[in-house]
XYZ file of N, CA, C and O in Angstrom:
640
model
N 0.833 -1.175 0.000
C 0.000 0.000 0.000
C 0.880 1.242 0.000
O 1.173 1.791 1.030
N 1.300 1.655 -1.141
C 2.131 2.841 -1.258
C 1.276 4.077 -1.373
O 0.138 4.125 -0.955
N 1.847 5.044 -1.969
C 1.104 6.284 -2.163
C 1.673 7.407 -1.325
O 2.550 7.216 -0.489
N 1.144 8.535 -1.562
C 1.585 9.728 -0.849
C 0.836 9.840 0.473
O -0.388 9.727 0.497
N 1.564 10.055 1.555
C 0.867 10.208 2.839
C 0.048 11.500 2.823
O 0.383 12.456 2.128
N -1.028 11.532 3.591
C -1.836 12.750 3.636
C -1.046 13.885 4.275
O -0.144 13.650 5.087
N -1.372 15.110 3.911
C -0.664 16.238 4.532
C -0.998 16.300 6.020
O -2.050 15.821 6.450
N -0.103 16.875 6.806
C -0.391 16.995 8.244
C -1.600 17.905 8.450
O -1.884 18.762 7.617
N -2.311 17.721 9.549
C -3.476 18.584 9.793
C -3.033 20.035 9.979
O -1.963 20.308 10.527
N -3.842 20.942 9.492
C -3.541 22.368 9.603
C -3.782 22.797 11.053
O -4.862 22.573 11.599
N -2.768 23.404 11.665
C -2.917 23.856 13.053
C -3.245 25.344 13.138
O -3.553 25.832 14.215
N -3.168 26.030 12.017
C -3.427 27.473 12.003
C -4.786 27.767 11.384
O -5.165 27.161 10.388
N -5.493 28.732 11.956
C -6.764 29.121 11.343
C -6.511 29.900 10.048
O -5.429 30.455 9.848
N -7.510 29.923 9.190
C -7.449 30.787 8.021
C -7.498 32.229 8.521
O -8.199 32.536 9.494
N -6.796 33.119 7.859
C -6.650 34.497 8.333
C -7.792 35.368 7.814
O -7.589 36.384 7.160
N -9.020 34.981 8.162
C -10.212 35.607 7.604
C -10.709 36.815 8.393
O -11.581 37.546 7.931
N -10.169 37.038 9.589
C -10.531 38.207 10.389
C -9.414 38.444 11.409
O -8.551 37.581 11.605
N -9.391 39.602 12.050
C -8.323 39.879 13.022
C -8.239 38.872 14.171
O -7.151 38.569 14.649
N -9.378 38.335 14.613
C -9.340 37.351 15.701
C -8.597 36.086 15.279
O -7.824 35.521 16.058
N -8.826 35.633 14.060
C -8.122 34.433 13.600
C -6.630 34.700 13.433
O -5.814 33.808 13.657
N -6.265 35.929 13.087
C -4.840 36.284 13.010
C -4.221 36.218 14.408
O -3.115 35.705 14.577
N -4.945 36.689 15.432
C -4.435 36.601 16.806
C -4.279 35.141 17.232
O -3.299 34.780 17.869
N -5.249 34.296 16.860
C -5.130 32.864 17.173
C -3.909 32.262 16.486
O -3.157 31.498 17.094
N -3.703 32.615 15.219
C -2.545 32.109 14.474
C -1.244 32.630 15.086
O -0.254 31.896 15.172
N -1.239 33.889 15.525
C -0.038 34.465 16.148
C 0.312 33.707 17.423
O 1.473 33.345 17.637
N -0.681 33.442 18.260
C -0.413 32.699 19.499
C 0.133 31.308 19.178
O 1.120 30.868 19.779
N -0.483 30.619 18.234
C -0.032 29.271 17.890
C 1.376 29.304 17.297
O 2.232 28.501 17.683
N 1.629 30.223 16.374
C 2.953 30.308 15.742
C 4.026 30.675 16.761
O 5.144 30.163 16.705
N 3.695 31.549 17.704
C 4.658 31.950 18.733
C 4.993 30.761 19.627
O 6.161 30.482 19.892
N 3.966 30.037 20.067
C 4.180 28.867 20.928
C 4.954 27.784 20.176
O 5.838 27.142 20.730
N 4.637 27.591 18.888
C 5.336 26.603 18.058
C 6.714 27.100 17.618
O 7.504 26.326 17.085
N 6.953 28.395 17.797
C 8.198 29.058 17.358
C 8.392 28.845 15.850
O 9.459 28.469 15.378
N 7.327 29.132 15.117
C 7.236 28.870 13.688
C 7.430 30.161 12.889
O 6.493 30.941 12.712
N 8.643 30.380 12.403
C 8.933 31.611 11.670
C 8.239 31.663 10.311
O 7.930 32.749 9.820
N 7.967 30.513 9.720
C 7.271 30.499 8.428
C 5.879 31.111 8.580
O 5.469 31.959 7.786
N 5.156 30.719 9.602
C 3.820 31.280 9.827
C 3.905 32.728 10.283
O 3.102 33.555 9.862
N 4.875 33.035 11.143
C 5.035 34.415 11.614
C 5.198 35.363 10.431
O 4.607 36.444 10.405
N 5.970 34.968 9.429
C 6.175 35.807 8.241
C 4.865 36.097 7.521
O 4.710 37.162 6.918
N 3.926 35.155 7.558
C 2.634 35.342 6.887
C 1.708 36.294 7.640
O 0.804 36.874 7.052
N 1.935 36.452 8.935
C 1.008 37.202 9.776
C 1.261 38.704 9.780
O 0.352 39.480 10.075
N 2.497 39.101 9.477
C 2.854 40.521 9.526
C 2.911 41.115 8.125
O 3.500 40.533 7.215
N 2.334 42.284 7.971
C 2.437 43.031 6.728
C 3.887 43.493 6.559
O 4.594 43.718 7.549
N 4.321 43.657 5.321
C 5.708 44.092 5.076
C 6.003 45.473 5.651
O 7.145 45.773 5.985
N 4.981 46.321 5.791
C 5.222 47.652 6.351
C 4.866 47.732 7.840
O 4.695 48.812 8.396
N 4.812 46.585 8.486
C 4.529 46.504 9.925
C 5.514 47.335 10.734
O 6.710 47.381 10.449
N 4.973 47.979 11.785
C 5.824 48.664 12.761
C 5.243 48.420 14.150
O 4.064 48.685 14.396
N 6.076 47.906 15.021
C 5.702 47.702 16.412
C 6.440 48.687 17.283
O 7.584 49.053 16.987
N 5.783 49.143 18.343
C 6.442 50.048 19.289
C 6.154 49.595 20.712
O 5.091 49.036 20.997
N 7.118 49.835 21.569
C 6.985 49.488 22.976
C 7.682 50.556 23.807
O 8.782 51.008 23.462
N 7.017 50.946 24.892
C 7.628 51.901 25.822
C 7.217 51.522 27.241
O 6.085 51.102 27.476
N 8.161 51.637 28.152
C 7.935 51.298 29.555
C 8.004 52.590 30.373
O 9.085 53.087 30.669
N 6.833 53.119 30.741
C 6.790 54.375 31.506
C 7.149 54.190 32.971
O 7.259 55.167 33.699
N 7.357 52.942 33.423
C 7.830 52.730 34.786
C 9.343 52.899 34.870
O 9.892 52.997 35.961
N 9.997 52.917 33.729
C 11.441 53.154 33.657
C 11.682 54.648 33.859
O 10.998 55.474 33.252
N 12.653 55.031 34.726
C 12.917 56.458 34.935
C 13.305 57.203 33.651
O 13.077 58.396 33.537
N 13.895 56.499 32.704
C 14.238 57.088 31.405
C 13.637 56.223 30.296
O 14.341 55.465 29.635
N 12.314 56.330 30.091
C 11.689 55.448 29.107
C 12.204 55.707 27.693
O 12.434 56.841 27.293
N 12.417 54.618 26.968
C 12.892 54.682 25.595
C 11.869 53.982 24.704
O 11.425 52.882 25.017
N 11.510 54.639 23.615
C 10.591 54.031 22.657
C 11.365 53.037 21.806
O 12.335 53.395 21.136
N 10.949 51.777 21.859
C 11.556 50.735 21.040
C 10.678 50.529 19.806
O 9.447 50.509 19.908
N 11.303 50.369 18.645
C 10.577 50.198 17.392
C 11.008 48.878 16.761
O 12.199 48.562 16.703
N 10.013 48.110 16.287
C 10.251 46.787 15.725
C 9.701 46.700 14.308
O 8.621 47.224 14.022
N 10.407 45.985 13.453
C 9.956 45.721 12.081
C 9.486 44.268 11.981
O 9.653 43.477 12.916
N 8.953 43.906 10.836
C 8.578 42.514 10.582
C 9.805 41.611 10.739
O 9.727 40.562 11.373
N 10.930 42.030 10.203
C 12.164 41.236 10.304
C 12.562 41.037 11.766
O 13.039 39.956 12.140
N 12.377 42.056 12.603
C 12.690 41.924 14.032
C 11.801 40.875 14.690
O 12.277 40.072 15.509
N 10.515 40.876 14.353
C 9.591 39.894 14.932
C 9.976 38.474 14.507
O 9.957 37.551 15.319
N 10.330 38.306 13.240
C 10.748 36.988 12.743
C 12.036 36.553 13.435
O 12.169 35.400 13.857
N 13.007 37.475 13.584
C 14.267 37.153 14.272
C 14.022 36.733 15.717
O 14.673 35.817 16.240
N 13.087 37.411 16.386
C 12.776 37.085 17.780
C 12.245 35.650 17.894
O 12.709 34.869 18.736
N 11.296 35.286 17.036
C 10.740 33.932 17.073
C 11.800 32.910 16.669
O 11.891 31.831 17.251
N 12.639 33.265 15.716
C 13.732 32.374 15.308
C 14.700 32.140 16.469
O 15.160 31.014 16.683
N 14.989 33.190 17.221
C 15.891 33.043 18.373
C 15.272 32.096 19.409
O 15.984 31.267 19.991
N 13.950 32.206 19.631
C 13.287 31.271 20.550
C 13.401 29.837 20.033
O 13.635 28.906 20.802
N 13.240 29.676 18.720
C 13.283 28.344 18.116
C 14.674 27.721 18.187
O 14.801 26.507 18.323
N 15.695 28.537 18.096
C 17.064 28.017 18.052
C 17.740 27.941 19.419
O 18.868 27.473 19.518
N 17.070 28.408 20.459
C 17.630 28.332 21.804
C 17.278 26.971 22.400
O 16.143 26.733 22.828
N 18.225 26.061 22.412
C 17.992 24.681 22.867
C 17.614 24.601 24.339
O 17.051 23.598 24.779
N 17.912 25.643 25.111
C 17.575 25.594 26.533
C 16.093 25.855 26.796
O 15.586 25.521 27.861
N 15.377 26.443 25.829
C 13.949 26.732 26.018
C 13.143 25.460 25.802
O 13.207 24.835 24.746
N 12.400 25.091 26.825
C 11.597 23.878 26.768
C 10.154 24.157 26.351
O 9.513 23.322 25.718
N 9.631 25.317 26.751
C 8.216 25.599 26.507
C 7.989 27.107 26.422
O 8.590 27.875 27.165
N 7.099 27.492 25.516
C 6.659 28.873 25.392
C 5.140 28.857 25.432
O 4.505 28.071 24.727
N 4.551 29.688 26.278
C 3.094 29.781 26.373
C 2.684 31.241 26.289
O 3.307 32.103 26.911
N 1.645 31.497 25.536
C 1.093 32.838 25.388
C -0.387 32.722 25.698
O -1.111 31.969 25.042
N -0.841 33.425 26.725
C -2.201 33.256 27.211
C -3.114 34.346 26.665
O -2.872 35.528 26.884
N -4.185 33.937 25.972
C -5.093 34.923 25.378
C -6.012 35.544 26.411
O -6.322 34.947 27.439
N -6.441 36.725 26.110
C -7.448 37.398 26.920
C -8.816 36.874 26.518
O -9.061 36.569 25.352
N -9.699 36.777 27.466
C -11.063 36.374 27.150
C -11.905 37.575 26.740
O -13.051 37.420 26.331
N -11.327 38.765 26.859
C -12.085 39.987 26.572
C -11.383 40.834 25.510
O -11.139 42.012 25.711
N -11.042 40.212 24.385
C -10.429 40.982 23.300
C -11.467 41.942 22.728
O -12.586 41.540 22.416
N -11.099 43.199 22.625
C -12.009 44.215 22.114
C -11.567 44.642 20.726
O -10.446 45.118 20.552
N -12.444 44.467 19.752
C -12.136 44.895 18.387
C -12.777 46.248 18.156
O -13.935 46.474 18.496
N -12.005 47.161 17.585
C -12.511 48.498 17.320
C -11.901 49.022 16.029
O -11.077 48.361 15.405
N -12.315 50.211 15.673
C -11.751 50.892 14.510
C -11.222 52.230 14.981
O -11.942 52.988 15.622
N -9.955 52.498 14.697
C -9.340 53.755 15.067
C -9.615 54.743 13.932
O -9.226 54.509 12.793
N -10.303 55.814 14.248
C -10.674 56.783 13.214
C -9.459 57.429 12.558
O -9.566 57.984 11.466
N -8.299 57.337 13.194
C -7.079 57.895 12.599
C -6.481 56.964 11.545
O -5.612 57.367 10.778
N -6.935 55.717 11.501
C -6.423 54.737 10.540
C -7.184 54.833 9.218
O -8.317 55.308 9.184
N -6.579 54.325 8.160
C -7.303 54.270 6.882
C -8.564 53.409 6.994
O -8.635 52.520 7.849
N -9.549 53.644 6.143
C -10.782 52.844 6.179
C -10.483 51.350 6.015
O -9.600 50.966 5.257
N -11.220 50.540 6.755
C -11.075 49.093 6.647
C -10.130 48.482 7.661
O -10.192 47.281 7.902
N -9.251 49.273 8.243
C -8.338 48.737 9.246
C -9.125 48.400 10.511
O -10.206 48.927 10.746
N -8.545 47.548 11.345
C -9.202 47.140 12.575
C -8.159 46.996 13.683
O -7.004 46.672 13.409
N -8.573 47.235 14.908
C -7.667 47.159 16.061
C -8.248 46.206 17.098
O -9.454 46.192 17.325
N -7.382 45.404 17.710
C -7.778 44.582 18.851
C -6.962 45.036 20.046
O -5.733 45.085 20.000
N -7.672 45.370 21.119
C -7.033 45.819 22.357
C -6.935 44.664 23.338
O -7.822 43.808 23.389
N -5.874 44.669 24.108
C -5.652 43.700 25.189
C -5.872 42.257 24.758
O -6.677 41.532 25.351
N -5.136 41.789 23.731
C -5.371 40.432 23.231
C -4.749 39.321 24.071
O -5.100 38.163 23.897
N -3.821 39.678 24.988
C -3.133 38.644 25.766
C -3.030 39.057 27.227
O -2.958 40.251 27.532
N -2.995 38.059 28.100
C -2.867 38.354 29.527
C -1.450 38.123 30.043
O -1.015 38.817 30.950
N -0.740 37.133 29.457
C 0.608 36.865 29.948
C 1.376 35.963 28.981
O 0.806 35.366 28.073
N 2.670 35.904 29.226
C 3.604 35.098 28.446
C 4.466 34.322 29.430
O 4.886 34.873 30.453
N 4.716 33.043 29.140
C 5.622 32.233 29.944
C 6.650 31.571 29.042
O 6.299 31.061 27.975
N 7.892 31.601 29.491
C 8.970 30.895 28.805
C 9.684 30.051 29.856
O 10.113 30.569 30.883
N 9.778 28.745 29.577
C 10.380 27.807 30.539
C 11.651 27.203 29.960
O 11.711 26.858 28.782
N 12.643 27.083 30.823
C 13.834 26.309 30.486
C 14.034 25.296 31.604
O 13.164 25.135 32.457
N 15.154 24.625 31.622
C 15.363 23.573 32.621
C 15.522 24.131 34.040
O 15.388 23.383 35.008
N 15.766 25.425 34.166
C 15.989 26.015 35.485
C 14.766 26.709 36.074
O 14.580 26.704 37.285
N 13.954 27.330 35.215
C 12.848 28.132 35.743
C 11.817 28.431 34.661
O 12.072 28.251 33.476
N 10.683 28.912 35.143
C 9.656 29.443 34.245
C 9.552 30.930 34.536
O 9.376 31.340 35.681
N 9.698 31.718 33.501
C 9.588 33.170 33.634
C 8.239 33.592 33.069
O 7.876 33.195 31.970
N 7.532 34.396 33.837
C 6.194 34.831 33.429
C 6.174 36.352 33.350
O 6.650 37.034 34.250
N 5.597 36.850 32.280
C 5.384 38.287 32.111
C 3.878 38.496 32.061
O 3.199 37.959 31.175
N 3.351 39.216 33.036
C 1.925 39.534 33.049
C 1.725 40.891 32.391
O 2.496 41.827 32.614
N 0.676 40.985 31.605
C 0.419 42.215 30.859
C -0.648 43.084 31.523
O -1.210 43.970 30.886
N -0.924 42.851 32.816
C -1.988 43.584 33.507
C -1.732 45.087 33.559
O -2.670 45.876 33.553
N -0.463 45.489 33.619
C -0.155 46.918 33.713
C 0.212 47.512 32.352
O 0.781 48.588 32.285
N -0.117 46.792 31.302
C 0.241 47.256 29.965
C -1.002 47.482 29.116
O -1.998 46.788 29.248
N -0.895 48.456 28.253
C -1.891 48.654 27.213
C -1.271 48.096 25.944
O -0.174 48.495 25.563
N -1.969 47.140 25.333
C -1.434 46.504 24.138
C -2.514 46.537 23.061
O -3.675 46.230 23.331
N -2.106 46.940 21.863
C -3.029 46.959 20.738
C -2.353 46.401 19.492
O -1.186 46.710 19.237
N -3.087 45.595 18.760
C -2.654 45.113 17.455
C -3.597 45.724 16.428
O -4.819 45.686 16.604
N -3.036 46.287 15.373
C -3.842 46.853 14.296
C -3.647 45.988 13.061
O -2.531 45.569 12.753
N -4.747 45.745 12.352
C -4.779 44.815 11.222
C -5.191 45.538 9.954
O -6.006 46.461 9.987
N -4.630 45.070 8.855
C -4.958 45.614 7.548
C -5.518 44.479 6.691
O -4.978 43.377 6.699
N -6.622 44.746 5.982
C -7.139 43.705 5.098
C -6.314 43.632 3.818
O -5.846 44.644 3.305
N -6.104 42.416 3.340
C -5.413 42.183 2.070
C -6.393 41.444 1.165
O -6.961 40.442 1.574
N -6.565 41.934 -0.021
C -7.436 41.266 -0.982
C -6.614 40.945 -2.219
O -6.371 41.814 -3.052
N -6.130 39.693 -2.310
C -5.301 39.329 -3.460
C -6.026 39.518 -4.793
O -5.443 39.924 -5.767
N -7.325 39.241 -4.806
C -8.129 39.418 -6.015
C -9.139 40.533 -5.723
O -10.132 40.308 -5.047
N -8.894 41.755 -6.216
C -9.756 42.886 -5.875
C -11.217 42.709 -6.307
O -12.087 43.393 -5.820
N -11.489 41.767 -7.204
C -12.871 41.566 -7.650
C -13.631 40.624 -6.730
O -14.826 40.428 -6.896
N -12.960 40.024 -5.747
C -13.605 39.060 -4.864
C -13.654 39.576 -3.440
O -12.628 39.907 -2.856
N -14.851 39.629 -2.875
C -14.976 40.055 -1.479
C -14.703 38.911 -0.513
O -14.535 39.127 0.676
N -14.643 37.681 -0.998
C -14.423 36.537 -0.117
C -12.953 36.183 0.041
O -12.612 35.351 0.868
N -12.080 36.778 -0.743
C -10.665 36.437 -0.681
C -9.875 37.327 0.274
O -8.658 37.317 0.252
N -10.538 38.109 1.090
C -9.834 39.004 1.998
C -9.178 38.210 3.118
O -9.796 37.369 3.750
N -7.901 38.479 3.325
C -7.186 37.960 4.485
C -6.679 39.172 5.261
O -6.696 40.293 4.764
N -6.236 38.945 6.475
C -5.806 40.041 7.347
C -4.362 39.830 7.767
O -3.902 38.700 7.916
N -3.658 40.940 7.986
C -2.277 40.906 8.478
C -2.111 41.968 9.560
O -2.842 42.954 9.590
N -1.110 41.764 10.401
C -0.794 42.740 11.443
C 0.032 43.843 10.800
O 1.073 43.584 10.198
N -0.419 45.083 10.931
C 0.286 46.235 10.363
C 0.966 47.052 11.469
O 1.965 47.715 11.240
N 0.410 46.970 12.690
C 0.978 47.777 13.783
C 0.713 47.083 15.121
O -0.281 46.401 15.294
N 1.651 47.278 16.026
C 1.512 46.793 17.395
C 2.037 47.878 18.302
O 3.112 48.473 18.036
N 1.293 48.205 19.353
C 1.778 49.157 20.343
C 1.621 48.540 21.727
O 0.638 47.867 22.019
N 2.638 48.775 22.535
C 2.656 48.286 23.914
C 3.144 49.428 24.784
O 4.200 50.015 24.525
N 2.347 49.760 25.788
C 2.714 50.830 26.730
C 2.580 50.261 28.124
O 1.497 49.809 28.530
N 3.672 50.268 28.865
C 3.643 49.817 30.256
C 3.550 51.049 31.144
O 4.352 51.967 31.041
N 2.529 51.052 32.019
C 2.308 52.204 32.915
C 2.590 51.846 34.348
O 2.438 50.778 34.788
């Protein structure tokens, strides 16, 4: 009984709305899958982070390449045993009037992050942070309204 084995089951949702992109992001991050991460971010993505609890806060800026490098570093660090990203049960989707039409924002999509190695588990809680992901619709075929997929165009994180 030869033949081609069936493809592995798809673990990522189709990117049909911002919520499914967040689900795919969590799964890809936990799996440390740079191939999927590359699909989730728009090429003109910009992420920013600032920690206002720091006496000299510095605005950090991230590109798509930075996000891919970060996940790649997690994947290649043999000491990391487990990565967990915990979703919020109260993700709020909105539209920022300052954004172009059609864009969408999700506020507070995650509650915490855990990274475990053989020595310890480190947990980062996002309770004191404001986090927003902004999404842009992509329509590969402009004549089809059903072919729209979504990508992350912006991420902001502010720790207060």
